[in-house]
mmCIF file of N, CA and C in Angstrom:
data_model
loop_
_atom_site.group_PDB
_atom_site.id
_atom_site.type_symbol
_atom_site.label_atom_id
_atom_site.label_comp_id
_atom_site.label_asym_id
_atom_site.label_seq_id
_atom_site.Cartn_x
_atom_site.Cartn_y
_atom_site.Cartn_z
ATOM 1 N N UNK A 1 2.970 -10.875 -2.671
ATOM 2 C CA UNK A 1 3.982 -10.230 -3.479
ATOM 3 C C UNK A 1 3.929 -8.709 -3.298
ATOM 4 N N UNK A 2 2.725 -8.142 -3.254
ATOM 5 C CA UNK A 2 2.587 -6.690 -3.137
ATOM 6 C C UNK A 2 3.118 -6.167 -1.809
ATOM 7 N N UNK A 3 2.893 -6.929 -0.744
ATOM 8 C CA UNK A 3 3.380 -6.505 0.576
ATOM 9 C C UNK A 3 4.899 -6.459 0.574
ATOM 10 N N UNK A 4 5.537 -7.499 0.073
ATOM 11 C CA UNK A 4 7.008 -7.533 0.051
ATOM 12 C C UNK A 4 7.571 -6.441 -0.847
ATOM 13 N N UNK A 5 6.950 -6.200 -1.982
ATOM 14 C CA UNK A 5 7.429 -5.138 -2.880
ATOM 15 C C UNK A 5 7.309 -3.772 -2.212
ATOM 16 N N UNK A 6 6.195 -3.550 -1.503
ATOM 17 C CA UNK A 6 6.021 -2.286 -0.790
ATOM 18 C C UNK A 6 7.062 -2.103 0.299
ATOM 19 N N UNK A 7 7.296 -3.156 1.068
ATOM 20 C CA UNK A 7 8.311 -3.098 2.129
ATOM 21 C C UNK A 7 9.699 -2.848 1.544
ATOM 22 N N UNK A 8 10.019 -3.541 0.456
ATOM 23 C CA UNK A 8 11.332 -3.387 -0.192
ATOM 24 C C UNK A 8 11.515 -1.961 -0.697
ATOM 25 N N UNK A 9 10.486 -1.417 -1.318
ATOM 26 C CA UNK A 9 10.554 -0.049 -1.830
ATOM 27 C C UNK A 9 10.806 0.945 -0.701
ATOM 28 N N UNK A 10 10.090 0.793 0.392
ATOM 29 C CA UNK A 10 10.252 1.715 1.522
ATOM 30 C C UNK A 10 11.648 1.585 2.125
ATOM 31 N N UNK A 11 12.128 0.358 2.309
ATOM 32 C CA UNK A 11 13.490 0.168 2.856
ATOM 33 C C UNK A 11 14.534 0.830 1.946
ATOM 34 N N UNK A 12 14.398 0.641 0.650
ATOM 35 C CA UNK A 12 15.351 1.220 -0.306
ATOM 36 C C UNK A 12 15.350 2.744 -0.218
ATOM 37 N N UNK A 13 14.163 3.327 -0.198
ATOM 38 C CA UNK A 13 14.078 4.788 -0.140
ATOM 39 C C UNK A 13 14.563 5.339 1.203
ATOM 40 N N UNK A 14 14.280 4.613 2.291
ATOM 41 C CA UNK A 14 14.768 5.052 3.607
ATOM 42 C C UNK A 14 16.297 5.026 3.647
ATOM 43 N N UNK A 15 16.892 4.024 3.015
ATOM 44 C CA UNK A 15 18.368 3.968 2.972
ATOM 45 C C UNK A 15 18.963 5.144 2.220
ATOM 46 N N UNK A 16 18.189 5.722 1.325
ATOM 47 C CA UNK A 16 18.660 6.865 0.553
ATOM 48 C C UNK A 16 18.178 8.196 1.134
ATOM 49 N N UNK A 17 17.711 8.163 2.392
ATOM 50 C CA UNK A 17 17.409 9.393 3.098
ATOM 51 C C UNK A 17 15.982 9.900 2.984
ATOM 52 N N UNK A 18 15.087 9.118 2.391
ATOM 53 C CA UNK A 18 13.696 9.554 2.266
ATOM 54 C C UNK A 18 12.892 9.047 3.457
ATOM 55 N N UNK A 19 12.093 9.920 4.030
ATOM 56 C CA UNK A 19 11.268 9.548 5.178
ATOM 57 C C UNK A 19 10.116 8.655 4.732
ATOM 58 N N UNK A 20 9.777 7.686 5.562
ATOM 59 C CA UNK A 20 8.694 6.739 5.276
ATOM 60 C C UNK A 20 7.375 7.457 4.988
ATOM 61 N N UNK A 21 7.123 8.545 5.706
ATOM 62 C CA UNK A 21 5.852 9.245 5.510
ATOM 63 C C UNK A 21 5.795 10.032 4.202
ATOM 64 N N UNK A 22 6.909 10.064 3.456
ATOM 65 C CA UNK A 22 6.945 10.725 2.148
ATOM 66 C C UNK A 22 6.790 9.730 0.994
ATOM 67 N N UNK A 23 6.624 8.444 1.331
ATOM 68 C CA UNK A 23 6.496 7.386 0.327
ATOM 69 C C UNK A 23 5.037 6.966 0.237
ATOM 70 N N UNK A 24 4.547 6.776 -0.974
ATOM 71 C CA UNK A 24 3.178 6.345 -1.207
ATOM 72 C C UNK A 24 3.221 5.158 -2.168
ATOM 73 N N UNK A 25 2.763 3.997 -1.709
ATOM 74 C CA UNK A 25 2.757 2.787 -2.533
ATOM 75 C C UNK A 25 1.414 2.715 -3.250
ATOM 76 N N UNK A 26 1.453 2.620 -4.568
ATOM 77 C CA UNK A 26 0.238 2.576 -5.380
ATOM 78 C C UNK A 26 -0.162 1.124 -5.611
ATOM 79 N N UNK A 27 -1.405 0.776 -5.243
ATOM 80 C CA UNK A 27 -1.897 -0.595 -5.374
ATOM 81 C C UNK A 27 -3.245 -0.601 -6.085
ATOM 82 N N UNK A 28 -3.466 -1.611 -6.911
ATOM 83 C CA UNK A 28 -4.773 -1.798 -7.536
ATOM 84 C C UNK A 28 -5.758 -2.286 -6.482
ATOM 85 N N UNK A 29 -6.986 -1.841 -6.569
ATOM 86 C CA UNK A 29 -8.003 -2.187 -5.578
ATOM 87 C C UNK A 29 -8.631 -3.554 -5.866
ATOM 88 N N UNK A 30 -7.779 -4.542 -6.060
ATOM 89 C CA UNK A 30 -8.222 -5.927 -6.160
ATOM 90 C C UNK A 30 -8.261 -6.497 -4.751
ATOM 91 N N UNK A 31 -8.762 -7.717 -4.604
ATOM 92 C CA UNK A 31 -8.770 -8.333 -3.274
ATOM 93 C C UNK A 31 -7.354 -8.374 -2.710
ATOM 94 N N UNK A 32 -6.385 -8.823 -3.518
ATOM 95 C CA UNK A 32 -4.998 -8.903 -3.054
ATOM 96 C C UNK A 32 -4.455 -7.516 -2.702
ATOM 97 N N UNK A 33 -4.744 -6.527 -3.531
ATOM 98 C CA UNK A 33 -4.261 -5.172 -3.271
ATOM 99 C C UNK A 33 -4.826 -4.573 -1.997
ATOM 100 N N UNK A 34 -6.104 -4.818 -1.744
ATOM 101 C CA UNK A 34 -6.738 -4.303 -0.529
ATOM 102 C C UNK A 34 -6.137 -4.968 0.704
ATOM 103 N N UNK A 35 -5.914 -6.266 0.635
ATOM 104 C CA UNK A 35 -5.290 -6.966 1.767
ATOM 105 C C UNK A 35 -3.853 -6.483 1.977
ATOM 106 N N UNK A 36 -3.126 -6.241 0.894
ATOM 107 C CA UNK A 36 -1.756 -5.723 0.999
ATOM 108 C C UNK A 36 -1.772 -4.338 1.642
ATOM 109 N N UNK A 37 -2.724 -3.509 1.242
ATOM 110 C CA UNK A 37 -2.832 -2.165 1.826
ATOM 111 C C UNK A 37 -3.107 -2.247 3.317
ATOM 112 N N UNK A 38 -3.950 -3.184 3.724
ATOM 113 C CA UNK A 38 -4.262 -3.355 5.143
ATOM 114 C C UNK A 38 -2.978 -3.641 5.934
ATOM 115 N N UNK A 39 -2.138 -4.529 5.410
ATOM 116 C CA UNK A 39 -0.885 -4.897 6.084
ATOM 117 C C UNK A 39 0.093 -3.725 6.066
ATOM 118 N N UNK A 40 0.285 -3.128 4.902
ATOM 119 C CA UNK A 40 1.253 -2.035 4.779
ATOM 120 C C UNK A 40 0.849 -0.828 5.620
ATOM 121 N N UNK A 41 -0.436 -0.475 5.608
ATOM 122 C CA UNK A 41 -0.905 0.657 6.415
ATOM 123 C C UNK A 41 -0.658 0.391 7.894
ATOM 124 N N UNK A 42 -0.828 -0.847 8.329
ATOM 125 C CA UNK A 42 -0.604 -1.176 9.746
ATOM 126 C C UNK A 42 0.866 -1.042 10.124
ATOM 127 N N UNK A 43 1.754 -1.081 9.115
ATOM 128 C CA UNK A 43 3.198 -0.921 9.338
ATOM 129 C C UNK A 43 3.650 0.517 9.111
ATOM 130 N N UNK A 44 2.701 1.424 8.903
ATOM 131 C CA UNK A 44 3.043 2.827 8.706
ATOM 132 C C UNK A 44 3.457 3.174 7.293
ATOM 133 N N UNK A 45 3.126 2.310 6.330
ATOM 134 C CA UNK A 45 3.440 2.563 4.925
ATOM 135 C C UNK A 45 2.165 3.031 4.238
ATOM 136 N N UNK A 46 2.171 4.258 3.733
ATOM 137 C CA UNK A 46 0.990 4.833 3.101
ATOM 138 C C UNK A 46 0.730 4.200 1.751
ATOM 139 N N UNK A 47 -0.560 3.982 1.451
ATOM 140 C CA UNK A 47 -0.959 3.349 0.205
ATOM 141 C C UNK A 47 -1.989 4.205 -0.523
ATOM 142 N N UNK A 48 -1.960 4.129 -1.845
ATOM 143 C CA UNK A 48 -2.928 4.791 -2.703
ATOM 144 C C UNK A 48 -3.608 3.697 -3.518
ATOM 145 N N UNK A 49 -4.913 3.553 -3.356
ATOM 146 C CA UNK A 49 -5.650 2.514 -4.069
ATOM 147 C C UNK A 49 -6.148 3.063 -5.403
ATOM 148 N N UNK A 50 -5.986 2.285 -6.460
ATOM 149 C CA UNK A 50 -6.410 2.702 -7.797
ATOM 150 C C UNK A 50 -7.375 1.672 -8.380
ATOM 151 N N UNK A 51 -7.969 2.007 -9.497
ATOM 152 C CA UNK A 51 -8.874 1.123 -10.231
ATOM 153 C C UNK A 51 -10.098 0.742 -9.394
ATOM 154 N N UNK A 52 -10.710 1.748 -8.784
ATOM 155 C CA UNK A 52 -11.930 1.541 -7.999
ATOM 156 C C UNK A 52 -13.125 1.845 -8.907
ATOM 157 N N UNK A 53 -13.977 0.843 -9.099
ATOM 158 C CA UNK A 53 -15.078 0.979 -10.046
ATOM 159 C C UNK A 53 -16.468 0.881 -9.427
ATOM 160 N N UNK A 54 -16.568 0.555 -8.138
ATOM 161 C CA UNK A 54 -17.897 0.422 -7.537
ATOM 162 C C UNK A 54 -17.827 0.766 -6.046
ATOM 163 N N UNK A 55 -18.978 1.046 -5.482
ATOM 164 C CA UNK A 55 -19.062 1.446 -4.083
ATOM 165 C C UNK A 55 -18.547 0.363 -3.130
ATOM 166 N N UNK A 56 -18.911 -0.925 -3.287
ATOM 167 C CA UNK A 56 -18.390 -1.928 -2.367
ATOM 168 C C UNK A 56 -16.854 -2.012 -2.377
ATOM 169 N N UNK A 57 -16.281 -1.824 -3.526
ATOM 170 C CA UNK A 57 -14.819 -1.834 -3.643
ATOM 171 C C UNK A 57 -14.237 -0.638 -2.873
ATOM 172 N N UNK A 58 -14.849 0.523 -2.998
ATOM 173 C CA UNK A 58 -14.397 1.724 -2.295
ATOM 174 C C UNK A 58 -14.524 1.552 -0.782
ATOM 175 N N UNK A 59 -15.604 0.924 -0.338
ATOM 176 C CA UNK A 59 -15.815 0.690 1.088
ATOM 177 C C UNK A 59 -14.720 -0.216 1.646
ATOM 178 N N UNK A 60 -14.397 -1.281 0.929
ATOM 179 C CA UNK A 60 -13.339 -2.191 1.384
ATOM 180 C C UNK A 60 -11.985 -1.493 1.438
ATOM 181 N N UNK A 61 -11.718 -0.609 0.483
ATOM 182 C CA UNK A 61 -10.472 0.169 0.507
ATOM 183 C C UNK A 61 -10.427 1.056 1.745
ATOM 184 N N UNK A 62 -11.542 1.691 2.050
ATOM 185 C CA UNK A 62 -11.604 2.570 3.228
ATOM 186 C C UNK A 62 -11.392 1.773 4.508
ATOM 187 N N UNK A 63 -11.960 0.582 4.587
ATOM 188 C CA UNK A 63 -11.780 -0.260 5.770
ATOM 189 C C UNK A 63 -10.319 -0.677 5.945
ATOM 190 N N UNK A 64 -9.595 -0.788 4.838
ATOM 191 C CA UNK A 64 -8.188 -1.199 4.903
ATOM 192 C C UNK A 64 -7.317 -0.126 5.520
ATOM 193 N N UNK A 65 -7.806 1.085 5.571
ATOM 194 C CA UNK A 65 -7.041 2.147 6.218
ATOM 195 C C UNK A 65 -6.698 3.228 5.282
#
């Protein structure tokens, strides 16, 4: 769900003249959010991970890109 919402948001903003590199999708650093960030980052969609409470969680976010 997060991947599709991120893609939809970027498409909508691009249609209104906003550059993809000016969009930042905010995702919770849950397992699903980290996996969504991995996919979105690979498509050139910037992500901001939130709700990071421990070092292993931060490491996984960093690995996602």
